[in-house]
Amino acid sequence: MKILSVEQIREADRYTIENEPIESVDLMERAATKVFEWLYRRVSREKVIRIFCGMGNNGGDGLVVARLLYEQDIVPQVFMVRYSDKMSHDCEVNYYRLLNETKVPMFDIMSEDDFPPINDNDIIVDAIFGSGLNRPPQGMTADLISYLNQSHAIRIAIDIPSGLFADQPSALGFIFKADYTLSFQFPKLAFLMPENDPYVGRFEILNINLHPKYIDEVATPNFLVLKDMVKPILHVRTKFSHKGTYGHALLIAGSAQMTGAALLSAKSCLRSGVGLLSVHLPQKAVLPLQTTVPEAIVDADESDVCFSHFGDLQSYNAVGIGPGLGKSDETARALKRLIQEVKVPMVMDADALNILSENPTWIPFLPAKTILTPHPKEFERLAGTKFSSSFERLEKQREMSVRNNLIIVLKGANTSITFPNGSCFFNTTGNPGMATAGSGDVLTGIILSLLAQRYSPEEAAVLGVYLHGLAGDIAAESMGYEALLASDITENIGKAFGVLKGK
């Protein structure tokens, strides 16, 4: 799914109006009908629905929703937020339709004295400001948003929470805090930024049938990863294939104090379908590997305690390095040699990234399309700076991918994956239970496995992140968030493949 800018969304509306063709007020009707249908399926008739409408087209959407509810014998209350003396044309049309065709109670809000009492079992619908807002709410409107946020009622935003900017950092504070955001046709980039989570809540995309030709042809660097996009990436296994068909991966991981990371990564690599896996790890970690992951081939380091050397790389289809590696001087020197000599796709995580951060001049020499999988703090260290917003961090991530010909997987909710061509893919699977030790090690193993199976680096990154999150979602169904362990993610990789295949 494409993520479009505000200007592109406006152009999509304009193109649809001209080429469907359809009147703009009828397009508003179609969009608001989707909101009405969502509400009608979920809202008890005993609830009091209070719809707060602004003077623009977002307010017009709210007015249409009120009329459609009334037609189904659900009588909402409508509050016109009079921050301007003039309504948009389509808002005005629907204002008079509601006034003349229904008996919906309508009230004007001109000052704080007009704020209605809100009960905890009410439903608040926010239709005050839309995605075209370009300055923070002020005065009475800002006070109203703050007032609504203090209630314990269910809060629903139409298209975008009022006060939130769609494409840039917002002035956090006077933004409507939605439990649900019902966005038209496309998600807004702001929905995917961590600092906006308290305002967006759970967002759902309502298809309002904007013109498919425009959607197909419009160019954007940002995408939302959905199942329909990931499913075609999967390779089909053939009857006469064998372990050699599915590649030989080399995992360089573990140290004397952090053997567990290597074991988690190794097991997830095998669970993800690789034909052969060799694990290079210190001598002291050999016995735990043999005991815990007998399917893996042991490649013991000369050192008892850390990664210090590697052998011939020619037999491997992909290399993964980092989980539990440590940052000793010996390890750093060995990593530098690996960067110079590796000729196959590579994924780097954890301490491999931390060593890179301490040696930034090595980054331009990484093999083309090496996959880096930092969490936010690791990325700050790689970038050499802190960020004032997630928008700024995203642009730095994108710039680093382009400049260094890298794929960067920035882990978190809606993990962002940037490519050397400047595009960014936001993941849609995963849950808060995956915020646990070892979860990133599992992801490294999955991506390494896919690289060894000859998925392209772009495919391995997108598919690997999606599968990782999906396995975590399946695990959380039985374990819950609090009890979920990284090993539970690994144990559900098979089920994740099954869900992706439609089984």
mmCIF file of C-alpha atoms in Angstrom, residues 65-437:
data_model
loop_
_atom_site.group_PDB
_atom_site.id
_atom_site.type_symbol
_atom_site.label_atom_id
_atom_site.label_comp_id
_atom_site.label_asym_id
_atom_site.label_seq_id
_atom_site.Cartn_x
_atom_site.Cartn_y
_atom_site.Cartn_z
ATOM 1 C CA VAL A 65 -21.978 10.693 9.302
ATOM 2 C CA ALA A 66 -24.532 12.380 11.572
ATOM 3 C CA ARG A 67 -27.201 12.334 8.844
ATOM 4 C CA LEU A 68 -26.564 8.681 7.977
ATOM 5 C CA LEU A 69 -26.771 7.671 11.641
ATOM 6 C CA TYR A 70 -30.074 9.541 11.950
ATOM 7 C CA GLU A 71 -31.440 7.663 8.943
ATOM 8 C CA GLN A 72 -30.812 4.446 10.885
ATOM 9 C CA ASP A 73 -32.629 5.752 13.967
ATOM 10 C CA ILE A 74 -29.440 6.608 15.826
ATOM 11 C CA VAL A 75 -29.620 10.260 16.844
ATOM 12 C CA PRO A 76 -26.195 11.805 17.472
ATOM 13 C CA GLN A 77 -25.411 15.248 18.787
ATOM 14 C CA VAL A 78 -23.493 17.601 16.491
ATOM 15 C CA PHE A 79 -21.302 20.428 17.732
ATOM 16 C CA MET A 80 -20.136 22.979 15.179
ATOM 17 C CA VAL A 81 -16.719 24.293 16.200
ATOM 18 C CA ARG A 82 -16.905 27.895 14.973
ATOM 19 C CA TYR A 83 -13.231 28.708 14.555
ATOM 20 C CA SER A 84 -14.043 30.534 11.289
ATOM 21 C CA ASP A 85 -16.893 32.581 9.867
ATOM 22 C CA LYS A 86 -16.913 30.602 6.651
ATOM 23 C CA MET A 87 -17.448 26.925 5.815
ATOM 24 C CA SER A 88 -16.016 25.060 2.852
ATOM 25 C CA HIS A 89 -18.567 24.543 0.071
ATOM 26 C CA ASP A 90 -19.123 20.833 0.705
ATOM 27 C CA CYS A 91 -19.282 21.344 4.453
ATOM 28 C CA GLU A 92 -21.931 24.018 3.989
ATOM 29 C CA VAL A 93 -24.001 21.801 1.671
ATOM 30 C CA ASN A 94 -24.053 19.037 4.264
ATOM 31 C CA TYR A 95 -24.681 21.433 7.130
ATOM 32 C CA TYR A 96 -27.941 22.590 5.551
ATOM 33 C CA ARG A 97 -28.894 19.044 4.550
ATOM 34 C CA LEU A 98 -28.550 17.971 8.168
ATOM 35 C CA LEU A 99 -30.410 21.056 9.380
ATOM 36 C CA ASN A 100 -33.296 20.735 6.920
ATOM 37 C CA GLU A 101 -33.674 16.960 6.533
ATOM 38 C CA THR A 102 -33.202 15.701 10.101
ATOM 39 C CA LYS A 103 -33.930 16.510 13.709
ATOM 40 C CA VAL A 104 -30.353 15.959 14.820
ATOM 41 C CA PRO A 105 -29.596 18.293 17.763
ATOM 42 C CA MET A 106 -26.996 20.838 16.656
ATOM 43 C CA PHE A 107 -25.020 23.204 18.863
ATOM 44 C CA ASP A 108 -22.474 25.913 18.194
ATOM 45 C CA ILE A 109 -19.202 26.070 20.087
ATOM 46 C CA MET A 110 -17.972 29.650 20.161
ATOM 47 C CA SER A 111 -16.115 29.650 23.476
ATOM 48 C CA GLU A 112 -15.243 27.463 26.426
ATOM 49 C CA ASP A 113 -18.671 28.166 27.898
ATOM 50 C CA ASP A 114 -20.167 26.084 25.070
ATOM 51 C CA PHE A 115 -18.170 22.916 25.802
ATOM 52 C CA PRO A 116 -20.692 20.111 26.500
ATOM 53 C CA PRO A 117 -20.398 17.691 29.419
ATOM 54 C CA ILE A 118 -18.862 14.382 28.317
ATOM 55 C CA ASN A 119 -19.754 11.099 30.021
ATOM 56 C CA ASP A 120 -17.368 8.181 30.196
ATOM 57 C CA ASN A 121 -19.699 5.936 28.189
ATOM 58 C CA ASP A 122 -20.121 8.451 25.354
ATOM 59 C CA ILE A 123 -18.518 8.208 21.938
ATOM 60 C CA ILE A 124 -16.661 11.267 20.667
ATOM 61 C CA VAL A 125 -16.165 11.647 16.915
ATOM 62 C CA ASP A 126 -13.467 14.144 15.920
ATOM 63 C CA ALA A 127 -14.164 15.922 12.620
ATOM 64 C CA ILE A 128 -12.626 19.282 13.540
ATOM 65 C CA PHE A 129 -9.486 19.465 11.381
ATOM 66 C CA GLY A 130 -8.358 17.278 8.478
ATOM 67 C CA SER A 131 -5.003 16.414 6.962
ATOM 68 C CA GLY A 132 -4.597 19.850 5.372
ATOM 69 C CA LEU A 133 -3.852 21.507 8.716
ATOM 70 C CA ASN A 134 -0.556 23.399 8.581
ATOM 71 C CA ARG A 135 -0.420 25.156 11.962
ATOM 72 C CA PRO A 136 -1.182 24.017 15.515
ATOM 73 C CA PRO A 137 -4.687 24.579 16.885
ATOM 74 C CA GLN A 138 -4.967 27.770 18.894
ATOM 75 C CA GLY A 139 -7.322 29.488 21.304
ATOM 76 C CA MET A 140 -10.765 28.004 21.786
ATOM 77 C CA THR A 141 -10.109 25.068 19.434
ATOM 78 C CA ALA A 142 -6.949 24.057 21.249
ATOM 79 C CA ASP A 143 -8.824 24.294 24.548
ATOM 80 C CA LEU A 144 -11.628 22.128 23.176
ATOM 81 C CA ILE A 145 -9.214 19.421 22.030
ATOM 82 C CA SER A 146 -7.550 19.443 25.437
ATOM 83 C CA TYR A 147 -10.985 19.220 27.084
ATOM 84 C CA LEU A 148 -12.035 16.243 24.941
ATOM 85 C CA ASN A 149 -8.761 14.461 25.670
ATOM 86 C CA GLN A 150 -9.486 14.575 29.401
ATOM 87 C CA SER A 151 -12.601 12.446 29.032
ATOM 88 C CA HIS A 152 -12.652 8.664 29.299
ATOM 89 C CA ALA A 153 -15.101 8.326 26.423
ATOM 90 C CA ILE A 154 -14.199 6.324 23.329
ATOM 91 C CA ARG A 155 -12.565 8.759 20.900
ATOM 92 C CA ILE A 156 -12.682 8.290 17.124
ATOM 93 C CA ALA A 157 -10.927 10.537 14.597
ATOM 94 C CA ILE A 158 -12.119 10.890 10.999
ATOM 95 C CA ASP A 159 -9.183 10.666 8.558
ATOM 96 C CA ILE A 160 -6.595 12.133 10.989
ATOM 97 C CA PRO A 161 -6.663 13.300 14.620
ATOM 98 C CA SER A 162 -7.265 17.051 14.750
ATOM 99 C CA GLY A 163 -4.037 18.933 15.293
ATOM 100 C CA LEU A 164 -1.778 16.208 13.871
ATOM 101 C CA PHE A 165 0.311 17.099 10.822
ATOM 102 C CA ALA A 166 0.321 14.341 8.214
ATOM 103 C CA ASP A 167 3.788 14.761 6.687
ATOM 104 C CA GLN A 168 5.914 16.559 9.263
ATOM 105 C CA PRO A 169 6.563 16.770 12.997
ATOM 106 C CA SER A 170 3.605 18.090 14.948
ATOM 107 C CA ALA A 171 3.524 20.508 17.850
ATOM 108 C CA LEU A 172 2.794 17.813 20.417
ATOM 109 C CA GLY A 173 0.208 18.851 22.945
ATOM 110 C CA PHE A 174 -3.017 20.154 21.424
ATOM 111 C CA ILE A 175 -3.729 17.088 19.315
ATOM 112 C CA PHE A 176 -6.856 14.965 19.635
ATOM 113 C CA LYS A 177 -6.043 11.657 21.319
ATOM 114 C CA ALA A 178 -7.914 9.041 19.307
ATOM 115 C CA ASP A 179 -8.531 5.470 20.302
ATOM 116 C CA TYR A 180 -9.300 4.794 16.632
ATOM 117 C CA THR A 181 -8.335 6.747 13.529
ATOM 118 C CA LEU A 182 -10.341 5.988 10.380
ATOM 119 C CA SER A 183 -8.195 7.145 7.476
ATOM 120 C CA PHE A 184 -9.363 7.403 3.875
ATOM 121 C CA GLN A 185 -7.685 5.195 1.241
ATOM 122 C CA PHE A 186 -4.098 5.716 2.469
ATOM 123 C CA PRO A 187 -2.315 5.868 5.824
ATOM 124 C CA LYS A 188 -0.582 9.116 6.698
ATOM 125 C CA LEU A 189 3.178 9.017 7.260
ATOM 126 C CA ALA A 190 2.616 10.541 10.708
ATOM 127 C CA PHE A 191 0.692 7.437 11.802
ATOM 128 C CA LEU A 192 3.927 5.435 11.699
ATOM 129 C CA MET A 193 5.995 7.707 13.923
ATOM 130 C CA PRO A 194 6.376 6.540 17.553
ATOM 131 C CA GLU A 195 5.780 9.953 19.105
ATOM 132 C CA ASN A 196 2.335 10.098 17.465
ATOM 133 C CA ASP A 197 1.079 6.787 18.857
ATOM 134 C CA PRO A 198 -0.783 8.416 21.806
ATOM 135 C CA TYR A 199 -2.791 10.465 19.306
ATOM 136 C CA VAL A 200 -3.419 8.003 16.486
ATOM 137 C CA GLY A 201 -4.393 4.941 18.521
ATOM 138 C CA ARG A 202 -5.322 2.081 16.224
ATOM 139 C CA PHE A 203 -5.642 3.243 12.633
ATOM 140 C CA GLU A 204 -7.780 1.576 9.991
ATOM 141 C CA ILE A 205 -7.769 2.343 6.284
ATOM 142 C CA LEU A 206 -11.167 2.805 4.642
ATOM 143 C CA ASN A 207 -11.227 2.245 0.892
ATOM 144 C CA ILE A 208 -13.198 5.093 -0.703
ATOM 145 C CA ASN A 209 -12.459 4.005 -4.280
ATOM 146 C CA LEU A 210 -10.288 6.856 -5.429
ATOM 147 C CA HIS A 211 -9.419 6.484 -9.098
ATOM 148 C CA PRO A 212 -7.244 3.361 -9.578
ATOM 149 C CA LYS A 213 -5.286 4.869 -12.469
ATOM 150 C CA TYR A 214 -3.976 7.661 -10.292
ATOM 151 C CA ILE A 215 -3.136 5.256 -7.450
ATOM 152 C CA ASP A 216 -1.283 2.926 -9.820
ATOM 153 C CA GLU A 217 0.744 5.684 -11.441
ATOM 154 C CA VAL A 218 1.547 8.047 -8.579
ATOM 155 C CA ALA A 219 5.149 7.800 -7.385
ATOM 156 C CA THR A 220 5.997 7.691 -3.687
ATOM 157 C CA PRO A 221 9.046 6.578 -1.695
ATOM 158 C CA ASN A 222 6.935 5.238 1.184
ATOM 159 C CA PHE A 223 4.943 2.016 1.404
ATOM 160 C CA LEU A 224 3.023 -0.024 3.972
ATOM 161 C CA VAL A 225 3.807 -3.754 3.859
ATOM 162 C CA LEU A 226 0.657 -5.888 3.755
ATOM 163 C CA LYS A 227 0.152 -9.623 3.321
ATOM 164 C CA ASP A 228 -0.837 -9.305 -0.344
ATOM 165 C CA MET A 229 2.518 -7.691 -1.069
ATOM 166 C CA VAL A 230 4.595 -10.232 0.857
ATOM 167 C CA LYS A 231 2.883 -13.450 -0.216
ATOM 168 C CA PRO A 232 4.138 -13.389 -3.847
ATOM 169 C CA ILE A 233 7.742 -13.120 -2.611
ATOM 170 C CA LEU A 234 7.661 -16.634 -1.140
ATOM 171 C CA HIS A 235 9.625 -19.264 -3.061
ATOM 172 C CA VAL A 236 7.858 -22.511 -3.893
ATOM 173 C CA ARG A 237 9.703 -25.666 -2.849
ATOM 174 C CA THR A 238 9.996 -28.349 -5.513
ATOM 175 C CA LYS A 239 9.603 -32.081 -5.064
ATOM 176 C CA PHE A 240 13.183 -33.005 -5.980
ATOM 177 C CA SER A 241 14.940 -30.236 -4.088
ATOM 178 C CA HIS A 242 17.551 -31.048 -1.432
ATOM 179 C CA LYS A 243 19.416 -29.232 1.318
ATOM 180 C CA GLY A 244 21.851 -27.769 -1.188
ATOM 181 C CA THR A 245 18.942 -26.145 -2.984
ATOM 182 C CA TYR A 246 18.232 -23.960 0.019
ATOM 183 C CA GLY A 247 21.671 -22.594 0.625
ATOM 184 C CA HIS A 248 24.463 -22.706 3.183
ATOM 185 C CA ALA A 249 24.467 -19.890 5.731
ATOM 186 C CA LEU A 250 27.305 -18.804 8.008
ATOM 187 C CA LEU A 251 26.330 -17.241 11.320
ATOM 188 C CA ILE A 252 29.129 -15.550 13.263
ATOM 189 C CA ALA A 253 27.806 -14.959 16.743
ATOM 190 C CA GLY A 254 28.267 -15.429 20.450
ATOM 191 C CA SER A 255 30.975 -14.819 23.019
ATOM 192 C CA ALA A 256 31.805 -16.388 26.360
ATOM 193 C CA GLN A 257 29.201 -14.295 28.192
ATOM 194 C CA MET A 258 26.538 -14.154 25.461
ATOM 195 C CA THR A 259 26.114 -17.617 24.005
ATOM 196 C CA GLY A 260 22.327 -17.449 24.154
ATOM 197 C CA ALA A 261 22.107 -14.847 21.394
ATOM 198 C CA ALA A 262 23.950 -17.171 19.015
ATOM 199 C CA LEU A 263 21.651 -20.078 19.890
ATOM 200 C CA LEU A 264 18.486 -18.016 19.371
ATOM 201 C CA SER A 265 19.717 -16.737 16.025
ATOM 202 C CA ALA A 266 20.850 -20.189 14.881
ATOM 203 C CA LYS A 267 17.560 -21.866 15.688
ATOM 204 C CA SER A 268 15.499 -19.163 13.949
ATOM 205 C CA CYS A 269 17.735 -19.449 10.881
ATOM 206 C CA LEU A 270 17.070 -23.175 10.647
ATOM 207 C CA ARG A 271 13.349 -22.737 11.320
ATOM 208 C CA SER A 272 13.194 -20.325 8.375
ATOM 209 C CA GLY A 273 14.148 -22.937 5.802
ATOM 210 C CA VAL A 274 17.898 -22.756 5.193
ATOM 211 C CA GLY A 275 19.446 -25.953 3.829
ATOM 212 C CA LEU A 276 22.644 -25.846 5.892
ATOM 213 C CA LEU A 277 23.786 -23.615 8.728
ATOM 214 C CA SER A 278 27.312 -23.280 10.042
ATOM 215 C CA VAL A 279 27.727 -21.337 13.269
ATOM 216 C CA HIS A 280 31.118 -19.780 13.959
ATOM 217 C CA LEU A 281 31.465 -19.177 17.668
ATOM 218 C CA PRO A 282 34.067 -19.314 20.467
ATOM 219 C CA GLN A 283 35.248 -22.658 21.789
ATOM 220 C CA LYS A 284 33.436 -22.182 25.106
ATOM 221 C CA ALA A 285 30.121 -21.901 23.245
ATOM 222 C CA VAL A 286 30.498 -25.091 21.203
ATOM 223 C CA LEU A 287 28.922 -27.453 23.738
ATOM 224 C CA PRO A 288 25.811 -25.299 24.281
ATOM 225 C CA LEU A 289 25.302 -25.112 20.516
ATOM 226 C CA GLN A 290 25.712 -28.853 20.020
ATOM 227 C CA THR A 291 23.319 -29.548 22.856
ATOM 228 C CA THR A 292 20.665 -26.970 21.937
ATOM 229 C CA VAL A 293 20.818 -26.817 18.134
ATOM 230 C CA PRO A 294 22.148 -30.191 16.929
ATOM 231 C CA GLU A 295 21.102 -29.411 13.339
ATOM 232 C CA ALA A 296 23.758 -26.696 13.083
ATOM 233 C CA ILE A 297 27.327 -27.316 11.899
ATOM 234 C CA VAL A 298 29.938 -26.173 14.413
ATOM 235 C CA ASP A 299 32.688 -23.862 13.174
ATOM 236 C CA ALA A 300 34.795 -23.182 16.269
ATOM 237 C CA ASP A 301 36.968 -20.100 16.589
ATOM 238 C CA GLU A 302 40.595 -20.312 17.674
ATOM 239 C CA SER A 303 39.647 -18.196 20.677
ATOM 240 C CA ASP A 304 37.894 -19.625 23.709
ATOM 241 C CA VAL A 305 35.945 -16.456 24.369
ATOM 242 C CA CYS A 306 35.359 -14.347 21.246
ATOM 243 C CA PHE A 307 35.292 -14.084 17.457
ATOM 244 C CA SER A 308 38.883 -13.605 16.319
ATOM 245 C CA HIS A 309 39.211 -15.171 12.868
ATOM 246 C CA PHE A 310 37.289 -16.871 10.075
ATOM 247 C CA GLY A 311 38.139 -19.390 7.404
ATOM 248 C CA ASP A 312 37.295 -19.787 3.721
ATOM 249 C CA LEU A 313 33.998 -18.095 2.841
ATOM 250 C CA GLN A 314 33.553 -19.615 -0.629
ATOM 251 C CA SER A 315 31.148 -22.364 0.426
ATOM 252 C CA TYR A 316 28.588 -19.986 1.915
ATOM 253 C CA ASN A 317 25.644 -18.282 0.225
ATOM 254 C CA ALA A 318 25.154 -15.660 2.942
ATOM 255 C CA VAL A 319 26.766 -14.425 6.147
ATOM 256 C CA GLY A 320 25.155 -13.088 9.314
ATOM 257 C CA ILE A 321 27.156 -11.509 12.093
ATOM 258 C CA GLY A 322 26.550 -9.777 15.394
ATOM 259 C CA PRO A 323 24.292 -11.478 17.956
ATOM 260 C CA GLY A 324 26.157 -11.753 21.256
ATOM 261 C CA LEU A 325 29.443 -11.028 19.510
ATOM 262 C CA GLY A 326 31.057 -8.680 22.026
ATOM 263 C CA LYS A 327 33.326 -5.770 21.106
ATOM 264 C CA SER A 328 36.841 -6.946 21.923
ATOM 265 C CA ASP A 329 39.764 -5.611 19.897
ATOM 266 C CA GLU A 330 40.254 -9.059 18.365
ATOM 267 C CA THR A 331 36.624 -9.138 17.292
ATOM 268 C CA ALA A 332 36.807 -5.676 15.761
ATOM 269 C CA ARG A 333 39.882 -6.625 13.720
ATOM 270 C CA ALA A 334 38.203 -9.825 12.518
ATOM 271 C CA LEU A 335 35.076 -7.911 11.527
ATOM 272 C CA LYS A 336 37.155 -5.465 9.492
ATOM 273 C CA ARG A 337 38.737 -8.377 7.596
ATOM 274 C CA LEU A 338 35.315 -9.906 7.018
ATOM 275 C CA ILE A 339 34.020 -6.671 5.502
ATOM 276 C CA GLN A 340 37.016 -6.618 3.167
ATOM 277 C CA GLU A 341 36.711 -10.240 2.051
ATOM 278 C CA VAL A 342 33.023 -11.227 2.031
ATOM 279 C CA LYS A 343 31.512 -11.587 -1.451
ATOM 280 C CA VAL A 344 28.043 -12.887 -0.568
ATOM 281 C CA PRO A 345 24.995 -11.116 0.904
ATOM 282 C CA MET A 346 25.396 -10.188 4.552
ATOM 283 C CA VAL A 347 23.211 -9.163 7.484
ATOM 284 C CA MET A 348 24.713 -7.335 10.468
ATOM 285 C CA ASP A 349 23.180 -6.872 13.907
ATOM 286 C CA ALA A 350 23.926 -6.028 17.538
ATOM 287 C CA ASP A 351 27.635 -5.804 18.406
ATOM 288 C CA ALA A 352 28.661 -5.880 14.753
ATOM 289 C CA LEU A 353 26.739 -2.604 14.443
ATOM 290 C CA ASN A 354 28.238 -1.244 17.641
ATOM 291 C CA ILE A 355 31.732 -1.919 16.311
ATOM 292 C CA LEU A 356 30.754 -0.150 13.070
ATOM 293 C CA SER A 357 29.566 2.824 15.108
ATOM 294 C CA GLU A 358 33.008 3.084 16.665
ATOM 295 C CA ASN A 359 34.620 2.786 13.233
ATOM 296 C CA PRO A 360 32.353 4.806 10.899
ATOM 297 C CA THR A 361 34.970 4.954 8.130
ATOM 298 C CA TRP A 362 34.280 1.253 7.520
ATOM 299 C CA ILE A 363 30.639 1.847 6.575
ATOM 300 C CA PRO A 364 31.272 2.964 2.951
ATOM 301 C CA PHE A 365 33.214 -0.277 2.382
ATOM 302 C CA LEU A 366 30.375 -2.615 3.325
ATOM 303 C CA PRO A 367 29.354 -4.888 0.436
ATOM 304 C CA ALA A 368 26.499 -3.525 -1.683
ATOM 305 C CA LYS A 369 23.061 -4.064 -0.149
ATOM 306 C CA THR A 370 24.379 -5.332 3.160
ATOM 307 C CA ILE A 371 21.426 -5.445 5.572
ATOM 308 C CA LEU A 372 21.874 -3.604 8.869
ATOM 309 C CA THR A 373 19.283 -4.265 11.602
ATOM 310 C CA PRO A 374 19.711 -1.629 14.339
ATOM 311 C CA HIS A 375 17.275 -0.779 17.086
ATOM 312 C CA PRO A 376 16.798 2.985 17.636
ATOM 313 C CA LYS A 377 19.732 3.482 20.012
ATOM 314 C CA GLU A 378 22.045 1.473 17.766
ATOM 315 C CA PHE A 379 20.955 3.609 14.836
ATOM 316 C CA GLU A 380 21.695 6.790 16.764
ATOM 317 C CA ARG A 381 25.208 5.485 17.331
ATOM 318 C CA LEU A 382 25.575 4.550 13.652
ATOM 319 C CA ALA A 383 24.341 7.966 12.555
ATOM 320 C CA GLY A 384 26.460 9.713 15.159
ATOM 321 C CA THR A 385 23.637 11.935 16.363
ATOM 322 C CA LYS A 386 20.397 12.136 18.310
ATOM 323 C CA PHE A 387 17.213 13.105 16.495
ATOM 324 C CA SER A 388 14.606 15.704 17.328
ATOM 325 C CA SER A 389 11.814 13.653 15.727
ATOM 326 C CA SER A 390 11.166 10.336 14.018
ATOM 327 C CA PHE A 391 10.718 12.233 10.742
ATOM 328 C CA GLU A 392 14.296 13.490 11.030
ATOM 329 C CA ARG A 393 15.513 9.992 11.908
ATOM 330 C CA LEU A 394 13.693 8.489 8.921
ATOM 331 C CA GLU A 395 15.317 10.924 6.533
ATOM 332 C CA LYS A 396 18.741 10.136 7.981
ATOM 333 C CA GLN A 397 18.033 6.419 7.632
ATOM 334 C CA ARG A 398 16.983 6.938 4.030
ATOM 335 C CA GLU A 399 20.037 9.093 3.300
ATOM 336 C CA MET A 400 22.427 6.505 4.796
ATOM 337 C CA SER A 401 20.882 3.742 2.682
ATOM 338 C CA VAL A 402 21.229 5.784 -0.512
ATOM 339 C CA ARG A 403 24.709 7.115 0.181
ATOM 340 C CA ASN A 404 26.211 3.773 1.239
ATOM 341 C CA ASN A 405 24.139 1.390 -0.933
ATOM 342 C CA LEU A 406 22.760 -0.347 2.162
ATOM 343 C CA ILE A 407 19.464 -1.799 3.356
ATOM 344 C CA ILE A 408 18.680 -0.531 6.849
ATOM 345 C CA VAL A 409 16.074 -2.285 8.978
ATOM 346 C CA LEU A 410 15.257 0.072 11.862
ATOM 347 C CA LYS A 411 13.512 -2.153 14.383
ATOM 348 C CA GLY A 412 10.451 -1.154 16.374
ATOM 349 C CA ALA A 413 6.710 -0.920 15.963
ATOM 350 C CA ASN A 414 6.147 -0.587 12.198
ATOM 351 C CA THR A 415 9.815 -1.423 11.544
ATOM 352 C CA SER A 416 11.070 0.796 8.699
ATOM 353 C CA ILE A 417 13.173 -0.721 5.913
ATOM 354 C CA THR A 418 15.056 1.680 3.654
ATOM 355 C CA PHE A 419 16.618 0.725 0.321
ATOM 356 C CA PRO A 420 19.457 2.238 -1.734
ATOM 357 C CA ASN A 421 16.907 3.728 -4.157
ATOM 358 C CA GLY A 422 15.445 5.840 -1.330
ATOM 359 C CA SER A 423 12.244 3.882 -0.835
ATOM 360 C CA CYS A 424 10.999 2.924 2.609
ATOM 361 C CA PHE A 425 8.731 0.035 3.599
ATOM 362 C CA PHE A 426 6.898 0.059 6.941
ATOM 363 C CA ASN A 427 6.010 -3.304 8.452
ATOM 364 C CA THR A 428 2.522 -4.076 9.775
ATOM 365 C CA THR A 429 3.075 -7.207 11.884
ATOM 366 C CA GLY A 430 4.394 -7.505 15.430
ATOM 367 C CA ASN A 431 3.283 -6.488 18.907
ATOM 368 C CA PRO A 432 4.586 -5.050 22.202
ATOM 369 C CA GLY A 433 5.319 -8.525 23.564
ATOM 370 C CA MET A 434 8.240 -8.716 21.144
ATOM 371 C CA ALA A 435 10.031 -6.002 23.117
ATOM 372 C CA THR A 436 12.051 -8.686 24.859
ATOM 373 C CA ALA A 437 15.673 -9.828 24.984
#
